[in-house]
Amino acid sequence: MPGAIYAEGLVKTFGDVRALDGVDLDVPEGTVLGLLGPNGAGKTTTVRCLTTLLRPDSGKAVVAGVDVLRHPDAVRRSIGLSGQFAAVDEYLTGRENLQMVGRLYQMRAKAAKARAAELLEQFHLTDAADRPAKTYSGGMRRRLDLAAALVVSPPVMFMDEPTTGLDPRNRQQLWEVIKQLVSGGTTLLLTTQYLEEADHLAHDIAVVDHGRVIAQGTSDQLKARTGGERVEVVVQDRERMAAAVEVLRGFGKGETTVEEHTRRLTVPVTGGAKLLAEIIRELDTRGIGIDDIGLRRPTLDDVFLSLTGHAAESTDQDQPDAPHQQKERNGKEAVK
């Protein structure tokens, strides 16, 4: 049986650009799939196709047990969507925005009012509840947009880079909200540029590049594919960097990355703290002074560099979708 979110062979083109080139996904009910990928990889296009905002050229998609292409209206009644752009009415207050969403979902006025108050408190917007949304900061608008997506607690949620623009405290608060949703049975597809976010939230991660899923697994499994650990060394003397690279080559499991301006060398390794001690001894034996040395796990950029050949970058949207930016801005209204 397919999961709560299922895609098979999704293809979408914009002119000569093949934004999706056969995307396959299967997200079990009550779990979180983190969708990672560099700029223009196809993440947002995938979300738009699964949420009925775009119609794929070919392929199959099923959300909450409903065929996305055959019954888009039924899909919209079963999902929540928070896109990359805050889809709030700037001339309504925060409270009015949430009550309006509740009424659009055919909630009774009293229930919509009570749910709005609950969400305003949950997202720490109570003090600004009766101010027009146009007076909100970017982070506040983002929180209001996320609250609007949760008015009816849908069984399937799509969040497209939901924590962009949030400070660390609000990001942590949103993570807790997401965990509560999932513990209650909600299925979530989350696009993000933050591996830390995927570490905290995702049961499984799919890496997308050039419109295809090129790797899938848990966060630890993906990190292991890039080399489970990294040794970072800051060399004292720039003239000794070549000698230090030679030392690391003898211990590393891949190419050494060299940052000339910071005198920092990074190499993937396996062996943990014991190997780190051996590297320190070898550097000392060769008379190579160091300012710093440490062992760390791979970062998001390490994973992207290994799997896609280029680093992750923050972006407003998938580049092939630029002509459809307004659809994204109005995505929540379309879903409603």
PDB file of N, CA and C in Angstrom, residues 31-33 162-163 174-176 178-179 182 188 190 196-204:
ATOM      1  N   THR A  31       4.569  10.104   9.432  1.00  0.00           N
ATOM      2  CA  THR A  31       6.011  10.326   9.420  1.00  0.00           C
ATOM      3  C   THR A  31       6.322  11.645   8.726  1.00  0.00           C
ATOM      4  N   VAL A  32       7.593  12.055   8.819  1.00  0.00           N
ATOM      5  CA  VAL A  32       8.068  13.286   8.191  1.00  0.00           C
ATOM      6  C   VAL A  32       9.108  12.925   7.139  1.00  0.00           C
ATOM      7  N   LEU A  33       8.912  13.413   5.912  1.00  0.00           N
ATOM      8  CA  LEU A  33       9.928  13.305   4.878  1.00  0.00           C
ATOM      9  C   LEU A  33      10.553  14.676   4.681  1.00  0.00           C
ATOM     10  N   PRO A 162       9.708  26.148   5.940  1.00  0.00           N
ATOM     11  CA  PRO A 162       8.863  26.897   6.879  1.00  0.00           C
ATOM     12  C   PRO A 162       9.621  27.792   7.843  1.00  0.00           C
ATOM     13  N   THR A 163      10.880  27.506   8.134  1.00  0.00           N
ATOM     14  CA  THR A 163      11.591  28.291   9.145  1.00  0.00           C
ATOM     15  C   THR A 163      12.450  29.391   8.551  1.00  0.00           C
ATOM     16  N   LEU A 174       8.704  26.210  16.472  1.00  0.00           N
ATOM     17  CA  LEU A 174       8.012  25.570  15.356  1.00  0.00           C
ATOM     18  C   LEU A 174       8.337  24.085  15.302  1.00  0.00           C
ATOM     19  N   TRP A 175       9.578  23.725  15.584  1.00  0.00           N
ATOM     20  CA  TRP A 175       9.941  22.307  15.609  1.00  0.00           C
ATOM     21  C   TRP A 175       9.072  21.552  16.607  1.00  0.00           C
ATOM     22  N   GLU A 176       8.820  22.160  17.755  1.00  0.00           N
ATOM     23  CA  GLU A 176       7.984  21.506  18.765  1.00  0.00           C
ATOM     24  C   GLU A 176       6.552  21.345  18.268  1.00  0.00           C
ATOM     25  N   ILE A 178       5.632  21.044  15.147  1.00  0.00           N
ATOM     26  CA  ILE A 178       5.650  19.979  14.130  1.00  0.00           C
ATOM     27  C   ILE A 178       5.704  18.607  14.789  1.00  0.00           C
ATOM     28  N   LYS A 179       6.524  18.465  15.823  1.00  0.00           N
ATOM     29  CA  LYS A 179       6.616  17.185  16.528  1.00  0.00           C
ATOM     30  C   LYS A 179       5.281  16.796  17.132  1.00  0.00           C
ATOM     31  N   VAL A 182       2.947  15.546  14.317  1.00  0.00           N
ATOM     32  CA  VAL A 182       3.295  14.214  13.833  1.00  0.00           C
ATOM     33  C   VAL A 182       2.956  13.156  14.871  1.00  0.00           C
ATOM     34  N   LEU A 188       3.858  14.636   7.158  1.00  0.00           N
ATOM     35  CA  LEU A 188       4.434  15.919   6.751  1.00  0.00           C
ATOM     36  C   LEU A 188       5.512  15.733   5.702  1.00  0.00           C
ATOM     37  N   LEU A 190       8.382  18.095   4.231  1.00  0.00           N
ATOM     38  CA  LEU A 190       9.068  19.322   4.627  1.00  0.00           C
ATOM     39  C   LEU A 190      10.243  19.566   3.701  1.00  0.00           C
ATOM     40  N   GLU A 196      20.275  20.398   9.980  1.00  0.00           N
ATOM     41  CA  GLU A 196      19.931  20.347  11.401  1.00  0.00           C
ATOM     42  C   GLU A 196      18.423  20.191  11.584  1.00  0.00           C
ATOM     43  N   GLU A 197      17.662  20.889  10.752  1.00  0.00           N
ATOM     44  CA  GLU A 197      16.203  20.794  10.822  1.00  0.00           C
ATOM     45  C   GLU A 197      15.733  19.387  10.466  1.00  0.00           C
ATOM     46  N   ALA A 198      16.323  18.831   9.414  1.00  0.00           N
ATOM     47  CA  ALA A 198      15.984  17.462   9.029  1.00  0.00           C
ATOM     48  C   ALA A 198      16.396  16.477  10.120  1.00  0.00           C
ATOM     49  N   ASP A 199      17.539  16.716  10.756  1.00  0.00           N
ATOM     50  CA  ASP A 199      17.986  15.860  11.857  1.00  0.00           C
ATOM     51  C   ASP A 199      16.938  15.800  12.963  1.00  0.00           C
ATOM     52  N   HIS A 200      16.358  16.956  13.277  1.00  0.00           N
ATOM     53  CA  HIS A 200      15.403  17.036  14.375  1.00  0.00           C
ATOM     54  C   HIS A 200      14.036  16.458  14.015  1.00  0.00           C
ATOM     55  N   LEU A 201      13.642  16.596  12.750  1.00  0.00           N
ATOM     56  CA  LEU A 201      12.247  16.347  12.410  1.00  0.00           C
ATOM     57  C   LEU A 201      11.985  15.162  11.500  1.00  0.00           C
ATOM     58  N   ALA A 202      12.891  14.886  10.564  1.00  0.00           N
ATOM     59  CA  ALA A 202      12.571  13.937   9.494  1.00  0.00           C
ATOM     60  C   ALA A 202      12.896  12.503   9.870  1.00  0.00           C
ATOM     61  N   HIS A 203      11.938  11.614   9.611  1.00  0.00           N
ATOM     62  CA  HIS A 203      12.204  10.186   9.733  1.00  0.00           C
ATOM     63  C   HIS A 203      13.032   9.700   8.551  1.00  0.00           C
ATOM     64  N   ASP A 204      12.819  10.333   7.409  1.00  0.00           N
ATOM     65  CA  ASP A 204      13.521   9.955   6.189  1.00  0.00           C
ATOM     66  C   ASP A 204      13.821  11.229   5.409  1.00  0.00           C
TER      67      ASP A 204
END
